[in-house]
Short mmCIF file of C-alpha atoms in Angstrom, two decimals:
data_model
loop_
_atom_site.label_atom_id
_atom_site.label_comp_id
_atom_site.label_asym_id
_atom_site.label_seq_id
_atom_site.Cartn_x
_atom_site.Cartn_y
_atom_site.Cartn_z
CA MET A 1 -20.43 1.50 -36.64
CA SER A 2 -17.59 0.85 -34.24
CA HIS A 3 -17.26 4.61 -33.72
CA ILE A 4 -20.69 5.10 -32.23
CA PRO A 5 -20.03 3.78 -28.70
CA GLU A 6 -16.96 5.98 -28.49
CA ALA A 7 -19.06 8.98 -29.44
CA ILE A 8 -21.46 8.20 -26.62
CA VAL A 9 -18.59 7.99 -24.17
CA ARG A 10 -17.48 11.44 -25.31
CA VAL A 11 -20.87 12.91 -24.56
CA ARG A 12 -20.87 11.53 -21.04
CA ALA A 13 -17.30 12.39 -20.09
CA PRO A 14 -16.05 15.34 -22.10
CA PHE A 15 -12.66 15.53 -20.37
CA SER A 16 -11.66 11.85 -20.44
CA HIS A 17 -10.12 11.69 -23.92
CA LEU A 18 -8.09 14.88 -23.66
CA GLU A 19 -4.82 14.79 -21.84
CA GLY A 20 -3.34 17.87 -20.21
CA ARG A 21 -1.23 18.95 -23.14
CA ARG A 22 -4.12 19.07 -25.54
CA ILE A 23 -6.18 21.07 -23.05
CA PHE A 24 -3.27 23.49 -22.76
CA ARG A 25 -3.08 23.84 -26.55
CA LEU A 26 -6.83 24.40 -26.67
CA ILE A 27 -6.57 27.15 -24.06
CA LEU A 28 -3.75 28.86 -25.97
CA ALA A 29 -5.66 28.70 -29.25
CA THR A 30 -8.79 30.08 -27.61
CA ILE A 31 -6.86 32.88 -25.94
CA ARG A 32 -5.37 33.84 -29.30
CA ALA A 33 -8.76 33.76 -31.03
CA GLN A 34 -10.50 35.78 -28.30
CA SER A 35 -7.71 38.37 -28.24
CA LYS A 36 -8.07 38.90 -31.97
CA LEU A 37 -11.85 39.18 -31.65
CA SER A 38 -11.73 41.56 -28.68
CA ILE A 39 -9.39 44.06 -30.30
CA ARG A 40 -11.93 44.72 -33.02
CA ASP A 41 -15.06 44.61 -30.88
CA TRP A 42 -16.42 47.88 -29.47
CA ALA A 43 -18.65 45.95 -27.08
CA VAL A 44 -15.44 44.70 -25.43
CA LEU A 45 -13.37 47.85 -25.72
CA THR A 46 -16.04 50.29 -24.53
CA PRO A 47 -15.99 49.25 -20.85
CA VAL A 48 -12.18 49.24 -20.75
CA ILE A 49 -12.09 52.77 -22.07
CA VAL A 50 -14.97 54.36 -20.17
CA MET A 51 -15.14 52.65 -16.76
CA PRO A 52 -11.81 54.07 -15.46
CA LEU A 53 -13.26 57.58 -16.00
CA GLN A 54 -14.84 57.10 -12.58
CA VAL A 55 -11.44 57.80 -11.08
CA LEU A 56 -12.15 61.49 -11.87
CA PRO A 57 -15.16 62.10 -9.59
CA ALA A 58 -13.55 59.95 -6.87
CA MET A 59 -10.26 61.87 -6.99
CA ALA A 60 -12.14 65.18 -7.12
CA VAL A 61 -13.94 64.38 -3.85
CA PHE A 62 -10.72 63.32 -2.15
CA ILE A 63 -8.79 66.38 -3.34
CA ALA A 64 -11.65 68.73 -2.41
CA SER A 65 -11.56 67.22 1.11
CA ASN A 66 -7.75 67.54 1.35
CA ARG A 67 -7.32 63.78 1.38
CA VAL A 68 -4.93 63.18 -1.54
CA ASP A 69 -3.53 60.31 0.55
CA LEU A 70 -6.67 58.38 -0.47
CA ALA A 71 -5.75 58.53 -4.20
CA GLY A 72 -5.04 54.80 -4.06
CA TYR A 73 -8.69 54.20 -3.14
CA ALA A 74 -9.88 56.03 -6.25
CA ILE A 75 -7.60 54.12 -8.61
CA THR A 76 -8.53 50.78 -6.96
CA ALA A 77 -12.21 51.51 -7.52
CA ALA A 78 -11.61 52.49 -11.15
CA LEU A 79 -9.71 49.22 -11.75
CA LEU A 80 -12.42 47.09 -10.18
CA PHE A 81 -15.21 48.95 -11.98
CA SER A 82 -13.43 47.97 -15.23
CA ILE A 83 -12.89 44.33 -14.30
CA GLY A 84 -16.45 44.10 -12.97
CA GLN A 85 -17.93 45.48 -16.16
CA MET A 86 -15.81 43.09 -18.22
CA CYS A 87 -16.91 40.08 -16.15
CA PHE A 88 -20.57 40.79 -15.57
CA SER A 89 -21.39 42.50 -18.81
CA VAL A 90 -19.01 41.23 -21.50
CA SER A 91 -17.97 37.73 -20.40
CA SER A 92 -21.32 36.82 -18.96
CA GLU A 93 -22.89 37.33 -22.35
CA ILE A 94 -20.46 35.01 -24.15
CA VAL A 95 -22.75 31.99 -23.85
CA SER A 96 -25.93 33.89 -24.71
CA ASN A 97 -24.16 35.49 -27.70
CA ASP A 98 -22.86 32.11 -28.88
CA ARG A 99 -26.42 30.92 -28.63
CA ASN A 100 -27.96 33.84 -30.49
CA ASP A 101 -25.33 33.70 -33.25
CA GLU A 102 -25.87 29.92 -33.61
CA ARG A 103 -22.22 29.29 -32.80
CA LEU A 104 -22.92 27.30 -29.66
CA GLU A 105 -24.03 24.19 -31.58
CA LEU A 106 -20.76 24.14 -33.54
CA LEU A 107 -18.64 24.66 -30.43
CA VAL A 108 -20.47 21.94 -28.54
CA ALA A 109 -20.12 19.55 -31.48
CA THR A 110 -16.31 19.80 -31.43
CA PRO A 111 -14.41 17.49 -29.08
CA ALA A 112 -13.11 20.52 -27.12
CA PRO A 113 -14.89 20.92 -23.79
CA TYR A 114 -16.98 24.09 -24.01
CA ALA A 115 -16.40 25.07 -20.38
CA VAL A 116 -12.64 25.24 -21.01
CA VAL A 117 -13.17 27.37 -24.11
CA LEU A 118 -15.46 29.68 -22.13
CA GLY A 119 -12.99 29.92 -19.24
CA ALA A 120 -10.11 30.87 -21.55
CA ARG A 121 -12.22 33.49 -23.30
CA ALA A 122 -13.42 34.98 -20.01
CA LEU A 123 -9.81 35.14 -18.83
CA VAL A 124 -8.79 37.20 -21.88
CA VAL A 125 -11.69 39.63 -21.35
CA SER A 126 -10.88 39.87 -17.65
CA CYS A 127 -7.19 40.57 -18.36
CA LEU A 128 -8.19 43.39 -20.73
CA GLY A 129 -9.97 44.94 -17.74
CA LEU A 130 -6.56 45.40 -16.11
CA ALA A 131 -5.92 48.19 -18.59
CA GLY A 132 -8.32 50.11 -16.36
CA PHE A 133 -5.55 50.43 -13.80
CA VAL A 134 -3.14 51.99 -16.29
CA GLU A 135 -5.78 54.34 -17.63
CA ALA A 136 -6.90 55.44 -14.15
CA TRP A 137 -3.26 56.02 -13.13
CA LEU A 138 -2.65 58.12 -16.25
CA LEU A 139 -5.88 60.11 -15.84
CA THR A 140 -4.92 60.96 -12.25
CA LYS A 141 -1.53 62.11 -13.49
CA LEU A 142 -2.81 64.11 -16.45
CA VAL A 143 -5.94 65.70 -14.96
CA PHE A 144 -4.83 66.32 -11.38
CA GLY A 145 -1.04 66.16 -11.73
CA ILE A 146 -0.88 63.53 -8.99
CA THR A 147 1.54 60.64 -9.34
CA ILE A 148 0.27 57.64 -7.44
CA ALA A 149 3.25 55.80 -5.98
CA ILE A 150 3.30 52.02 -6.12
CA HIS A 151 5.03 50.97 -2.90
CA HIS A 152 4.78 47.21 -3.37
CA PRO A 153 5.05 46.54 -7.12
CA LEU A 154 5.41 42.77 -6.78
CA ILE A 155 2.33 42.45 -4.59
CA LEU A 156 0.44 44.78 -6.92
CA SER A 157 1.30 42.54 -9.91
CA LEU A 158 0.19 39.47 -7.99
CA ALA A 159 -3.02 41.19 -6.91
CA LEU A 160 -3.76 42.30 -10.48
CA ALA A 161 -3.04 38.86 -11.93
CA GLY A 162 -5.08 37.22 -9.17
CA SER A 163 -7.99 39.60 -9.79
CA ALA A 164 -7.94 38.86 -13.52
CA VAL A 165 -7.94 35.09 -12.87
CA ALA A 166 -10.70 35.35 -10.27
CA GLY A 167 -12.68 37.61 -12.60
CA GLY A 168 -12.42 35.08 -15.42
CA GLY A 169 -13.43 32.26 -13.09
CA THR A 170 -16.40 34.16 -11.73
CA ALA A 171 -17.50 34.98 -15.26
CA VAL A 172 -17.73 31.25 -16.09
CA LEU A 173 -20.26 30.92 -13.27
CA THR A 174 -22.22 34.06 -14.14
CA ALA A 175 -22.25 33.16 -17.86
CA ALA A 176 -23.66 29.73 -16.98
CA LEU A 177 -26.27 31.21 -14.66
CA PHE A 178 -27.27 33.97 -17.05
CA CYS A 179 -28.09 31.60 -19.87
CA LEU A 180 -29.97 29.29 -17.52
CA ALA A 181 -32.14 32.11 -16.28
CA LYS A 182 -34.99 33.64 -18.22
CA GLU A 183 -34.48 37.12 -16.80
CA THR A 184 -30.84 37.62 -17.84
CA ARG A 185 -30.90 41.41 -17.60
CA THR A 186 -32.40 41.36 -14.13
CA ILE A 187 -29.73 39.14 -12.69
CA GLN A 188 -26.98 40.89 -14.61
CA ASN A 189 -28.00 44.29 -13.25
CA ALA A 190 -28.79 43.00 -9.79
CA VAL A 191 -25.28 41.51 -9.53
CA TYR A 192 -23.10 44.60 -10.18
CA GLY A 193 -24.22 46.95 -7.45
CA PRO A 194 -24.33 44.59 -4.47
CA PHE A 195 -21.00 43.10 -5.60
CA TYR A 196 -19.36 46.53 -5.58
CA LEU A 197 -20.97 47.67 -2.34
CA MET A 198 -20.32 44.45 -0.42
CA SER A 199 -16.69 44.28 -1.58
CA GLY A 200 -15.92 47.82 -0.50
CA ILE A 201 -14.32 48.71 -3.82
CA LEU A 202 -14.28 52.47 -3.18
CA VAL A 203 -14.88 52.71 0.56
CA PRO A 204 -13.48 49.85 2.69
CA ILE A 205 -16.09 47.57 4.21
CA THR A 206 -15.40 48.83 7.74
CA PHE A 207 -17.74 51.67 6.84
CA LEU A 208 -20.59 49.25 6.15
CA PRO A 209 -22.95 48.08 8.92
CA ALA A 210 -21.32 45.23 10.89
CA TRP A 211 -23.93 42.65 9.93
CA LEU A 212 -23.18 43.22 6.23
CA GLN A 213 -19.39 42.97 6.65
CA ILE A 214 -19.70 39.28 7.55
CA PHE A 215 -20.56 38.47 3.94
CA SER A 216 -17.81 40.49 2.27
CA PRO A 217 -15.07 37.78 2.30
CA PHE A 218 -17.27 35.72 -0.03
CA PHE A 219 -16.85 38.32 -2.79
CA PHE A 220 -13.55 38.10 -4.67
CA PHE A 221 -13.55 41.88 -5.18
CA TYR A 222 -13.19 42.30 -1.42
CA TRP A 223 -9.79 40.56 -1.52
CA SER A 224 -8.78 42.39 -4.73
CA ALA A 225 -9.69 45.79 -3.31
CA GLU A 226 -7.86 45.28 -0.01
CA LEU A 227 -4.75 43.90 -1.73
CA VAL A 228 -4.53 46.62 -4.38
CA ARG A 229 -5.09 49.39 -1.82
CA ASP A 230 -2.42 47.89 0.46
CA ALA A 231 0.03 47.49 -2.44
CA LEU A 232 -0.32 51.21 -3.17
CA SER A 233 0.22 52.30 0.43
CA SER A 234 3.62 52.45 2.12
CA ALA A 235 2.65 50.36 5.16
CA PRO A 236 3.94 46.77 5.31
CA ILE A 237 1.44 44.13 4.16
CA ALA A 238 0.56 41.07 6.20
CA ASP A 239 -0.68 37.63 5.09
CA VAL A 240 -0.08 38.23 1.39
CA SER A 241 -0.03 34.59 0.31
CA LEU A 242 -3.12 33.78 2.33
CA ARG A 243 -5.04 36.69 0.82
CA ILE A 244 -3.98 35.95 -2.75
CA SER A 245 -4.93 32.31 -2.20
CA ALA A 246 -8.37 33.41 -1.00
CA LEU A 247 -8.74 35.58 -4.11
CA ILE A 248 -7.76 32.84 -6.55
CA GLY A 249 -9.59 30.18 -4.53
CA LEU A 250 -12.87 32.08 -4.84
CA GLY A 251 -12.37 32.47 -8.59
CA ALA A 252 -11.47 28.81 -9.04
CA THR A 253 -14.48 27.65 -7.00
CA ALA A 254 -16.79 29.81 -9.10
CA ALA A 255 -15.20 28.47 -12.31
CA VAL A 256 -15.62 24.83 -11.25
CA ILE A 257 -19.25 25.32 -10.22
CA GLY A 258 -19.92 27.23 -13.45
CA ALA A 259 -18.27 24.52 -15.56
CA LEU A 260 -20.33 21.80 -13.85
CA ILE A 261 -23.59 23.70 -14.37
CA LEU A 262 -22.73 24.42 -17.99
CA THR A 263 -21.64 20.83 -18.81
CA ARG A 264 -24.77 19.38 -17.22
CA MET A 265 -27.00 21.86 -19.00
CA LEU A 266 -25.39 21.23 -22.40
CA ASP A 267 -25.54 17.46 -21.89
CA LYS A 268 -29.22 17.69 -21.07
CA LEU A 269 -29.91 19.88 -24.11
CA ARG A 270 -28.03 17.41 -26.32
CA ARG A 271 -29.77 14.38 -24.87
CA ASP A 272 -33.13 16.03 -25.44
CA GLY A 273 -32.10 17.12 -28.94
CA ARG A 274 -33.03 20.74 -28.14
CA LEU A 275 -29.63 22.47 -28.29
CA GLY A 276 -30.40 24.52 -31.37
CA LEU A 277 -34.00 25.12 -30.36
CA ALA A 278 -33.91 26.36 -26.79
CA MET B 1 -49.01 69.23 -33.75
CA ASN B 2 -47.67 66.72 -36.23
CA ALA B 3 -44.35 66.71 -34.36
CA LEU B 4 -46.16 65.69 -31.18
CA ARG B 5 -47.98 62.90 -33.02
CA VAL B 6 -44.71 61.56 -34.45
CA PHE B 7 -43.09 61.85 -31.03
CA ARG B 8 -45.96 59.88 -29.52
CA TYR B 9 -45.54 57.03 -32.00
CA GLY B 10 -41.82 57.04 -31.28
CA LEU B 11 -42.62 56.81 -27.58
CA LEU B 12 -44.85 53.79 -28.24
CA VAL B 13 -41.93 52.07 -30.00
CA GLY B 14 -39.77 53.05 -27.02
CA ALA B 15 -42.28 51.48 -24.64
CA ARG B 16 -41.89 48.21 -26.57
CA ASP B 17 -38.08 48.55 -26.29
CA PHE B 18 -38.45 49.04 -22.56
CA LEU B 19 -40.59 45.92 -22.22
CA VAL B 20 -37.98 43.87 -24.10
CA PHE B 21 -35.54 44.69 -21.29
CA TRP B 22 -37.77 45.02 -18.26
CA THR B 23 -41.02 44.12 -16.60
CA TRP B 24 -42.00 46.31 -13.67
CA LYS B 25 -40.89 43.53 -11.33
CA THR B 26 -37.45 43.06 -12.87
CA TRP B 27 -37.05 46.83 -13.11
CA LEU B 28 -37.74 47.27 -9.40
CA GLY B 29 -35.78 44.17 -8.38
CA GLY B 30 -32.81 44.30 -10.74
CA TRP B 31 -32.41 47.85 -11.96
CA MET B 32 -33.28 49.64 -8.73
CA LEU B 33 -31.05 47.32 -6.70
CA ARG B 34 -28.18 48.28 -8.99
CA ILE B 35 -28.95 51.99 -8.78
CA LEU B 36 -29.39 52.06 -5.00
CA THR B 37 -26.22 50.09 -4.29
CA SER B 38 -24.16 52.18 -6.76
CA VAL B 39 -25.39 55.37 -5.13
CA LEU B 40 -24.51 53.97 -1.69
CA VAL B 41 -20.97 53.18 -2.88
CA TRP B 42 -20.52 56.92 -3.51
CA VAL B 43 -22.46 58.24 -0.52
CA LEU B 44 -20.33 56.14 1.85
CA VAL B 45 -17.35 58.28 0.78
CA GLY B 46 -18.88 60.85 3.15
CA ARG B 47 -18.40 58.36 5.99
CA LEU B 48 -14.88 57.51 4.87
CA LEU B 49 -14.01 61.21 5.01
CA ASN B 50 -15.83 61.47 8.35
CA SER B 51 -17.69 64.50 7.06
CA PRO B 52 -21.49 64.73 7.41
CA SER B 53 -21.55 67.71 5.05
CA THR B 54 -19.73 65.76 2.30
CA LEU B 55 -22.09 62.85 2.88
CA ASN B 56 -25.06 65.16 2.51
CA TYR B 57 -23.58 66.75 -0.62
CA LEU B 58 -22.91 63.36 -2.24
CA LEU B 59 -26.32 62.08 -1.20
CA ILE B 60 -28.26 64.88 -2.87
CA GLY B 61 -26.03 64.89 -5.98
CA ASN B 62 -26.06 61.14 -6.50
CA ALA B 63 -29.75 60.67 -5.70
CA ALA B 64 -30.78 63.52 -8.03
CA THR B 65 -28.80 61.93 -10.87
CA ALA B 66 -29.45 58.25 -10.04
CA GLY B 67 -29.79 56.40 -13.34
CA LEU B 68 -29.65 59.72 -15.23
CA GLY B 69 -28.34 59.42 -18.79
CA THR B 70 -28.54 55.63 -19.03
CA TRP B 71 -29.82 53.83 -22.17
CA ALA B 72 -31.11 56.86 -24.07
CA VAL B 73 -28.04 57.54 -26.24
CA ALA B 74 -27.87 53.86 -27.22
CA ALA B 75 -31.60 53.90 -28.01
CA ALA B 76 -30.97 56.70 -30.53
CA ALA B 77 -28.96 54.24 -32.64
CA TRP B 78 -31.40 51.35 -32.46
CA ASP B 79 -33.24 52.47 -35.60
CA ARG B 80 -29.97 51.86 -37.40
CA TYR B 81 -29.96 48.24 -36.26
CA SER B 82 -33.68 47.60 -36.80
CA GLY B 83 -33.34 48.83 -40.37
CA THR B 84 -35.99 51.51 -39.81
CA TYR B 85 -33.59 54.46 -40.10
CA PRO B 86 -33.79 54.78 -43.92
CA LEU B 87 -37.59 54.67 -43.69
CA LEU B 88 -37.55 57.52 -41.17
CA VAL B 89 -35.26 59.51 -43.46
CA ILE B 90 -37.55 59.18 -46.50
CA ALA B 91 -40.75 59.80 -44.50
CA PRO B 92 -42.05 63.38 -44.86
CA ALA B 93 -42.10 63.91 -41.06
CA ASN B 94 -39.03 65.18 -39.21
CA LEU B 95 -37.04 62.15 -38.12
CA ALA B 96 -35.72 63.91 -35.01
CA TRP B 97 -39.13 63.62 -33.29
CA ALA B 98 -39.44 59.94 -34.15
CA ILE B 99 -36.01 59.06 -32.77
CA MET B 100 -36.40 61.30 -29.73
CA GLY B 101 -39.77 59.72 -29.01
CA ARG B 102 -38.16 56.31 -29.02
CA MET B 103 -35.35 57.53 -26.73
CA SER B 104 -37.61 59.37 -24.31
CA ILE B 105 -39.04 56.29 -22.58
CA TRP B 106 -35.74 55.98 -20.68
CA MET B 107 -36.13 59.55 -19.38
CA PHE B 108 -39.23 58.49 -17.45
CA GLY B 109 -37.12 55.71 -15.95
CA TRP B 110 -34.57 58.30 -14.75
CA ILE B 111 -37.26 60.33 -12.99
CA VAL B 112 -38.65 57.33 -11.14
CA SER B 113 -35.15 55.98 -10.33
CA SER B 114 -34.15 59.28 -8.79
CA LEU B 115 -37.31 59.73 -6.73
CA LEU B 116 -37.12 56.16 -5.38
CA THR B 117 -33.44 56.70 -4.54
CA PHE B 118 -34.26 59.87 -2.60
CA ALA B 119 -36.97 58.03 -0.65
CA PHE B 120 -34.60 55.15 0.14
CA LEU B 121 -31.71 57.39 1.22
CA PHE B 122 -33.94 59.66 3.34
CA ALA B 123 -35.12 56.51 5.10
CA ILE B 124 -31.77 54.82 5.75
CA PHE B 125 -29.86 57.98 6.70
CA ASP B 126 -32.85 59.14 8.73
CA LEU B 127 -33.14 62.55 7.04
CA ARG B 128 -36.22 64.74 7.36
CA PRO B 129 -36.17 67.46 4.68
CA HIS B 130 -38.78 70.20 5.12
CA TRP B 131 -42.01 69.80 3.21
CA GLN B 132 -41.30 72.50 0.59
CA ALA B 133 -38.19 70.57 -0.46
CA ILE B 134 -40.16 67.34 -0.72
CA ALA B 135 -42.88 69.06 -2.72
CA ALA B 136 -40.33 70.58 -5.12
CA LEU B 137 -38.37 67.34 -5.54
CA PRO B 138 -40.45 65.69 -8.31
CA ALA B 139 -40.47 68.86 -10.40
CA MET B 140 -36.72 69.42 -9.97
CA VAL B 141 -35.87 65.80 -10.78
CA ALA B 142 -38.09 66.04 -13.86
CA LEU B 143 -36.30 69.24 -14.93
CA LEU B 144 -32.87 67.60 -14.61
CA SER B 145 -34.10 64.56 -16.53
CA VAL B 146 -35.65 66.58 -19.34
CA SER B 147 -32.57 68.74 -19.87
CA THR B 148 -30.30 65.68 -19.73
CA PHE B 149 -32.62 64.03 -22.21
CA PHE B 150 -32.26 66.91 -24.71
CA PHE B 151 -28.48 66.76 -24.35
CA SER B 152 -28.62 62.97 -24.80
CA ALA B 153 -30.60 63.53 -27.98
CA PHE B 154 -27.82 65.77 -29.28
CA LEU B 155 -25.24 63.09 -28.43
CA GLY B 156 -27.63 60.48 -29.80
CA SER B 157 -27.38 62.08 -33.24
CA PHE B 158 -23.66 61.26 -33.15
CA ALA B 159 -24.42 57.73 -31.95
CA ASN B 160 -26.59 57.53 -35.05
CA LEU B 161 -23.64 58.53 -37.17
CA VAL B 162 -21.27 55.94 -35.63
CA PRO B 163 -23.56 53.30 -34.07
CA PRO B 164 -20.77 51.07 -32.62
CA LEU B 165 -19.79 53.98 -30.36
CA ARG B 166 -23.29 54.40 -28.90
CA ASN B 167 -22.49 52.83 -25.53
CA ALA B 168 -19.15 54.62 -25.21
CA ILE B 169 -20.93 57.95 -25.79
CA GLY B 170 -23.65 57.02 -23.30
CA TRP B 171 -21.16 56.12 -20.57
CA ALA B 172 -19.06 59.20 -21.25
CA LEU B 173 -22.24 61.26 -20.74
CA VAL B 174 -23.01 59.56 -17.40
CA PHE B 175 -19.49 59.91 -16.00
CA GLY B 176 -19.01 63.36 -17.51
CA LEU B 177 -22.11 64.68 -15.74
CA MET B 178 -21.08 62.93 -12.54
CA THR B 179 -17.68 64.61 -12.61
CA LEU B 180 -18.37 68.10 -13.91
CA THR B 181 -21.87 69.23 -12.99
CA GLY B 182 -21.64 69.49 -9.21
CA VAL B 183 -22.79 65.96 -8.39
CA THR B 184 -19.72 64.96 -6.37
CA VAL B 185 -17.82 68.27 -5.99
CA PRO B 186 -18.97 71.89 -6.47
CA ILE B 187 -18.11 73.15 -9.94
CA THR B 188 -15.89 75.81 -8.34
CA PHE B 189 -13.45 72.94 -7.67
CA TRP B 190 -12.51 72.97 -11.36
CA SER B 191 -10.51 75.52 -13.33
CA THR B 192 -12.33 78.44 -14.96
CA GLY B 193 -12.29 76.86 -18.42
CA VAL B 194 -13.86 73.66 -17.13
CA GLN B 195 -16.44 75.70 -15.20
CA VAL B 196 -17.53 77.37 -18.43
CA ILE B 197 -18.05 73.95 -20.01
CA ALA B 198 -19.93 72.77 -16.92
CA SER B 199 -22.27 75.76 -17.07
CA LEU B 200 -23.28 74.73 -20.61
CA LEU B 201 -24.08 71.17 -19.53
CA PRO B 202 -27.44 69.98 -18.25
CA VAL B 203 -27.80 69.30 -14.47
CA THR B 204 -25.29 71.99 -13.37
CA HIS B 205 -27.82 74.80 -12.76
CA GLY B 206 -30.79 72.60 -11.91
CA LEU B 207 -28.86 70.67 -9.28
CA GLN B 208 -27.64 73.95 -7.84
CA ALA B 209 -31.27 75.07 -7.58
CA LEU B 210 -32.23 71.78 -5.92
CA ARG B 211 -29.42 72.13 -3.37
CA LEU B 212 -30.58 75.68 -2.59
CA ILE B 213 -34.15 74.46 -2.15
CA MET B 214 -33.00 71.71 0.21
CA SER B 215 -31.01 74.20 2.30
CA ASP B 216 -33.73 76.89 2.27
CA GLY B 217 -31.69 79.24 0.08
CA PRO B 218 -32.84 82.62 -1.30
CA SER B 219 -35.66 82.19 -3.81
CA ALA B 220 -34.21 84.70 -6.31
CA GLN B 221 -31.12 82.51 -6.72
CA ILE B 222 -33.26 79.39 -6.98
CA TRP B 223 -35.40 80.87 -9.76
CA SER B 224 -32.45 82.18 -11.72
CA ALA B 225 -30.77 78.75 -11.55
CA ILE B 226 -33.99 77.11 -12.75
CA GLY B 227 -34.18 79.65 -15.55
CA LEU B 228 -30.61 78.89 -16.63
CA GLU B 229 -31.30 75.15 -16.60
CA LEU B 230 -34.33 75.72 -18.83
CA LEU B 231 -32.23 77.85 -21.17
CA VAL B 232 -29.54 75.15 -21.38
CA ALA B 233 -32.20 72.49 -21.98
CA THR B 234 -33.89 74.45 -24.78
CA SER B 235 -30.57 75.14 -26.49
CA TRP B 236 -29.67 71.46 -26.51
CA LEU B 237 -33.11 70.58 -27.86
CA ILE B 238 -32.64 72.97 -30.80
CA LEU B 239 -29.13 71.65 -31.46
CA ALA B 240 -30.38 68.05 -31.24
CA VAL B 241 -33.13 68.56 -33.83
CA MET B 242 -30.72 70.34 -36.16
CA SER B 243 -28.06 67.71 -35.69
CA PHE B 244 -30.32 64.70 -36.34
CA ASN B 245 -31.47 66.26 -39.60
CA ARG B 246 -28.01 67.33 -40.66
CA PHE B 247 -26.64 63.82 -40.28
CA ALA B 248 -29.63 62.36 -42.11
CA GLU B 249 -29.02 64.80 -44.99
CA ARG B 250 -25.36 63.91 -45.00
CA GLY B 251 -26.26 60.24 -45.19
CA ARG B 252 -28.58 60.96 -48.10
CA ALA B 253 -25.91 62.93 -49.89
CA ASN B 254 -23.12 60.38 -49.58
CA GLY B 255 -25.26 57.24 -49.70
CA SER B 256 -24.27 55.93 -46.27
CA ILE B 257 -27.78 55.72 -44.79
CA GLU B 258 -28.06 51.96 -45.13
CA LEU B 259 -24.53 51.37 -43.85
CA VAL B 260 -24.01 50.82 -40.16
#
C-alpha cells in the first residue's frame, strides 16, 4: 500500500524521479532502438532515398540557364526536402503509430517520460534525413559531372547538425499536434508546402513578397537554408553563432511546447482512464 | 462491357479510400495548399534567374503536372494489405480492371489539382491566356492525367509485387516525370539516349502540345503531339493489363499470393 502515493506522484511529475544520468541513458537506449527499427523500415528509408532526387530538376534548370553557380541552391533544397519529409511525414506519425499499434499504453506505463522517448526517436529520423545531402551531392556529380565545392566545411557540419536537431525538436511538436487533431492528414499536408515556401528552401526569401518575408525567421528551415547555402559559397559568412543559435533555439522551443502538450494530453487521458480507448 | 462494370466497382472502392483520407474541405484546405505552395517554390526559380520566359515555362509545366502521379501507385498495392488481392485473383473477372478502378479515383484528383493550380497562378501572376488555350486546358490536363494514370498502373503492378516499395515507386514516378518530360527543362536539354526514354513516358508529348497551344503554335504540330501522347498512353495501358495478370499468375504458380 505504501507504494501507491509514490505512483500518484509519478503521474503528476514525470521528470522528478529521474536524474540527468538516467535520462541520458534512456535517450541512448531509445536512439539505439530507433536506429535498428529505421534501418529495416521502408516507410523511413523511402523519403531518404527519393526526396534528394529533386536535385535533378533543380540542377537541370540552373544548368539550362547557364547558372551552374547556383548548384548550392539545388543541393540545399534537396537536403531540406529530405529532412522535411522525415519530420513531417515519418516522425510526426510516431505517436499516431504507437497509438494504432497499441504500443503507446505500454510506453506510457513505463517510468520513462514519453516526451523524451519521442524526442530521441525524432532526432534519429531527422539525422537520417541528412543522408539527403550526400545523395544530392553524389547525384549532381554522377548525372551532371559537377562537383559542388564545400567552402566552409565546419560551418556546413554545424548547420547540418543544427538542422537535424531543430528538425527533431519540431517533430515533437508536430507529432503532438497531429495526434491531438482529428484531421491529421489535412494538417500534415498543409504544413509541408507553406513551410518550404516561407523558408525559401530553393529560392531565397528575398524573391517572396515583402509582407511574407517578415514571417520567414519563425521557420527553422529559413535559418538552415541560408546557412547551408552560405557554407557552400566562397563568400565569408557573418553572424554564424547567432544564426545557429536561432536555428537550434527554434527547434528547442518547438520541442518544449510539444513535450508540454503531449505530457498534459497523456496525463488527461490517464486520469480519465481513456488512454487505450481514444 | 464486363470490364467496365468491374472497373466501376473498383472505382467505388477507390471513392471510399479517398474519403478515408479527405473530405472536400480538407482536400481544398490541406491538399491544395500543399500543391499550390510546392508549385510556387518551383515557379519562383524563374524570378531567381530573372527570366520571365523561364518563369512562364516552369509555370505551365508545374501547373499542368500539379499533383500528377500522387497516391495511385500506392493504391495499387492496397488490395494486398486489405487481404482482397487473393479474392481478386480467384474471381473470374480480370483483376487488372478491379485494381485500376480502385487506383483511378486519384486521377480525378490530379485533373482538379492541375486546373485549380492554373487558375491560381493565372491570377497571381496576372496572366491572360487567349480563350482557345483556356478552352483546351481541361482536355489537355485530362489527357496528361489519363496517360500518367496508365503508366502508374503499369508501375502499380510492380508495387503489387513488392508492396513495401509502393511509395518509393510512386515518388520516383513523380520526380522522374518532373525531371525528364519537359516540365522544368525542355527534353532537348538531355542526351539523346535520355530523350528516347522521355519520348516513351507519359506527359512528354502532351505537355509539348499544351505549350504549343498556349503559344499559338501550328495546329499540325499540336495534333501530332496529341496523337503521340495517345499512342504512349494506349501502349502503357496494354502493358499494365498484361503486367497485372502476369504477376497474379506468377503468384498463383509459386504460392506467394497471400504473402506481402
